[in-house]
Amino acid sequence: MDRITQLQRELERIAALHYTSVGVLQRDAPAAADATSEASGAAAVAAAAAAATGDDNEPVAARAAFAEQTRTLARELVHAHRFVDELLASLPPLSADATGVADSDGVKHAGYVRRDELSQLDAESREADAELRAVIAEADAWLEQLRSALHLIGDDRCTV
């Protein structure tokens, strides 16, 4: 698999990890004690109800599971970002000399953008565009002559 495909897949994985992380935080995070929020008031009531039933181990276990889950997600995100950094560092620069880079076998790879080749291709494209426009103009002139001839033929047949 080439580096660009690896990079694309790893970026997709990072996006999925971020999406999952936000979902886990929204779903499992303990409620903050904020007196101005109705949701925190409901959370305070639920906490008071849990305290009244004497079930203190469940919130502690839930908090421990949440902490472990967030550590795992954070660790995976850090590893994924480091891998993306490595992939980016391994990509060739955008411009270099036209000779390319030789690997350990002495084979040259054309992984570099060659500005002179791009300029030459652009000039060829412009020339081809000019030729095409000239051919179109010539075809339009022939079409107009053909229409005039057909019009004259039609007029001659009508007068006969």
Coordinates of C-alpha atoms in Angstrom, one line a residue:
M1 CA 0.0 0.0 0.0
D2 CA 1.4 3.4 -0.9
R3 CA 2.0 6.2 1.6
I4 CA -0.8 8.4 0.4
T5 CA -3.3 5.6 0.8
Q6 CA -1.9 4.8 4.3
L7 CA -2.2 8.5 5.2
Q8 CA -5.8 8.7 3.9
R9 CA -6.8 5.6 5.9
E10 CA -5.1 6.8 9.1
L11 CA -6.8 10.2 8.8
E12 CA -10.1 8.4 8.4
R13 CA -9.2 6.4 11.5
I14 CA -8.4 9.6 13.4
A15 CA -11.8 11.1 12.4
A16 CA -13.6 8.0 13.6
L17 CA -11.6 8.1 16.9
H18 CA -12.5 11.7 17.5
Y19 CA -16.2 11.0 16.7
T20 CA -16.1 8.0 19.1
S21 CA -14.4 10.0 21.8
V22 CA -16.9 12.8 21.7
G23 CA -19.7 10.2 21.8
V24 CA -18.2 8.5 24.8
L25 CA -17.7 11.8 26.6
Q26 CA -21.3 12.8 25.9
R27 CA -22.7 9.5 27.0
D28 CA -20.5 8.5 30.0
A29 CA -19.0 11.6 31.5
P30 CA -20.2 12.4 35.0
A31 CA -22.4 15.3 35.3
A32 CA -20.8 18.6 36.4
A33 CA -22.1 20.3 39.4
D34 CA -23.5 23.5 37.9
A35 CA -26.4 25.1 39.7
T36 CA -27.5 27.1 36.7
S37 CA -28.2 24.1 34.5
E38 CA -31.4 22.1 34.6
A39 CA -29.5 18.9 33.6
S40 CA -27.1 19.3 36.5
G41 CA -30.1 19.7 38.8
A42 CA -31.5 16.4 37.5
A43 CA -28.0 14.8 37.9
A44 CA -27.8 16.1 41.5
V45 CA -31.2 14.6 42.2
A46 CA -30.1 11.3 40.6
A47 CA -26.9 11.4 42.7
A48 CA -28.9 12.0 45.8
A49 CA -31.2 9.1 45.0
A50 CA -28.2 6.8 44.5
A51 CA -26.7 8.0 47.7
A52 CA -30.0 7.3 49.5
T53 CA -30.1 3.7 48.2
G54 CA -26.6 3.2 49.6
D55 CA -25.2 2.0 46.2
D56 CA -21.9 3.9 46.3
N57 CA -19.9 1.3 44.5
E58 CA -21.7 1.6 41.2
P59 CA -20.8 5.3 40.6
V60 CA -17.2 4.6 41.6
A61 CA -17.0 1.7 39.2
A62 CA -18.6 3.7 36.5
R63 CA -16.1 6.5 37.0
A64 CA -13.2 4.1 36.9
A65 CA -14.5 2.5 33.7
F66 CA -15.0 6.0 32.2
A67 CA -11.5 7.0 33.2
E68 CA -10.0 3.9 31.7
Q69 CA -12.1 4.3 28.5
T70 CA -10.9 7.9 28.1
R71 CA -7.3 6.9 28.7
T72 CA -7.6 4.2 26.0
L73 CA -9.2 6.5 23.5
A74 CA -6.6 9.2 24.2
R75 CA -3.7 6.7 23.8
E76 CA -5.1 5.5 20.5
L77 CA -5.5 9.1 19.3
V78 CA -1.9 9.9 20.2
H79 CA -0.6 6.8 18.4
A80 CA -2.7 7.6 15.3
H81 CA -1.4 11.2 15.2
R82 CA 2.2 10.1 15.6
F83 CA 1.8 7.6 12.8
V84 CA 0.3 10.4 10.6
D85 CA 3.4 12.6 11.5
E86 CA 5.7 9.7 10.4
L87 CA 3.8 9.3 7.2
L88 CA 4.0 13.0 6.4
A89 CA 7.7 13.1 7.2
S90 CA 8.3 10.2 4.8
L91 CA 6.6 11.9 1.9
P92 CA 9.0 13.5 -0.6
P93 CA 9.1 17.3 -0.8
L94 CA 6.9 19.1 -3.3
S95 CA 9.7 20.3 -5.5
A96 CA 13.3 19.1 -6.1
D97 CA 15.7 18.9 -8.9
A98 CA 14.7 17.0 -12.1
T99 CA 17.0 14.1 -11.4
G100 CA 14.8 12.4 -8.8
V101 CA 16.1 10.3 -5.9
A102 CA 18.0 7.0 -6.1
D103 CA 17.1 4.3 -3.7
S104 CA 19.5 1.7 -2.3
D105 CA 19.4 -0.2 -5.6
G106 CA 20.4 2.8 -7.6
V107 CA 16.9 3.1 -9.3
K108 CA 15.7 6.6 -9.7
H109 CA 12.1 7.4 -8.7
A110 CA 10.1 10.2 -10.2
G111 CA 8.4 11.0 -6.9
Y112 CA 9.1 14.7 -7.2
V113 CA 7.1 17.3 -9.0
R114 CA 9.1 18.6 -11.9
R115 CA 8.3 22.1 -12.7
D116 CA 10.0 22.2 -16.1
E117 CA 7.9 19.2 -17.2
L118 CA 4.7 20.8 -15.9
S119 CA 5.6 24.0 -17.7
Q120 CA 6.2 22.1 -21.0
L121 CA 2.9 20.2 -20.6
D122 CA 1.1 23.5 -20.0
A123 CA 2.6 25.1 -23.1
E124 CA 1.6 22.0 -25.2
S125 CA -1.9 22.2 -23.8
R126 CA -2.1 25.9 -24.8
E127 CA -0.9 25.1 -28.3
A128 CA -3.4 22.3 -28.6
D129 CA -6.2 24.6 -27.4
A130 CA -5.2 27.2 -30.0
E131 CA -5.2 24.6 -32.8
L132 CA -8.6 23.2 -31.6
R133 CA -10.1 26.7 -31.6
A134 CA -8.8 27.3 -35.2
V135 CA -10.3 24.0 -36.3
I136 CA -13.6 24.9 -34.7
A137 CA -13.6 28.3 -36.4
E138 CA -12.9 26.6 -39.8
A139 CA -15.7 24.1 -39.2
D140 CA -18.1 26.9 -38.3
A141 CA -17.2 28.7 -41.6
W142 CA -17.8 25.5 -43.6
L143 CA -21.1 25.0 -41.8
E144 CA -22.2 28.5 -42.7
Q145 CA -21.3 28.0 -46.3
L146 CA -23.2 24.7 -46.3
R147 CA -26.3 26.4 -44.8
S148 CA -26.0 29.2 -47.5
A149 CA -25.8 26.6 -50.3
L150 CA -28.8 24.6 -48.9
H151 CA -30.7 27.9 -48.6
L152 CA -30.0 28.7 -52.3
I153 CA -30.9 25.2 -53.4
G154 CA -34.2 25.5 -51.4
D155 CA -34.9 28.9 -53.0
D156 CA -34.3 27.5 -56.5
R157 CA -36.7 24.6 -56.0
C158 CA -39.4 26.9 -54.7
T159 CA -39.2 29.2 -57.7
V160 CA -39.3 26.4 -60.3

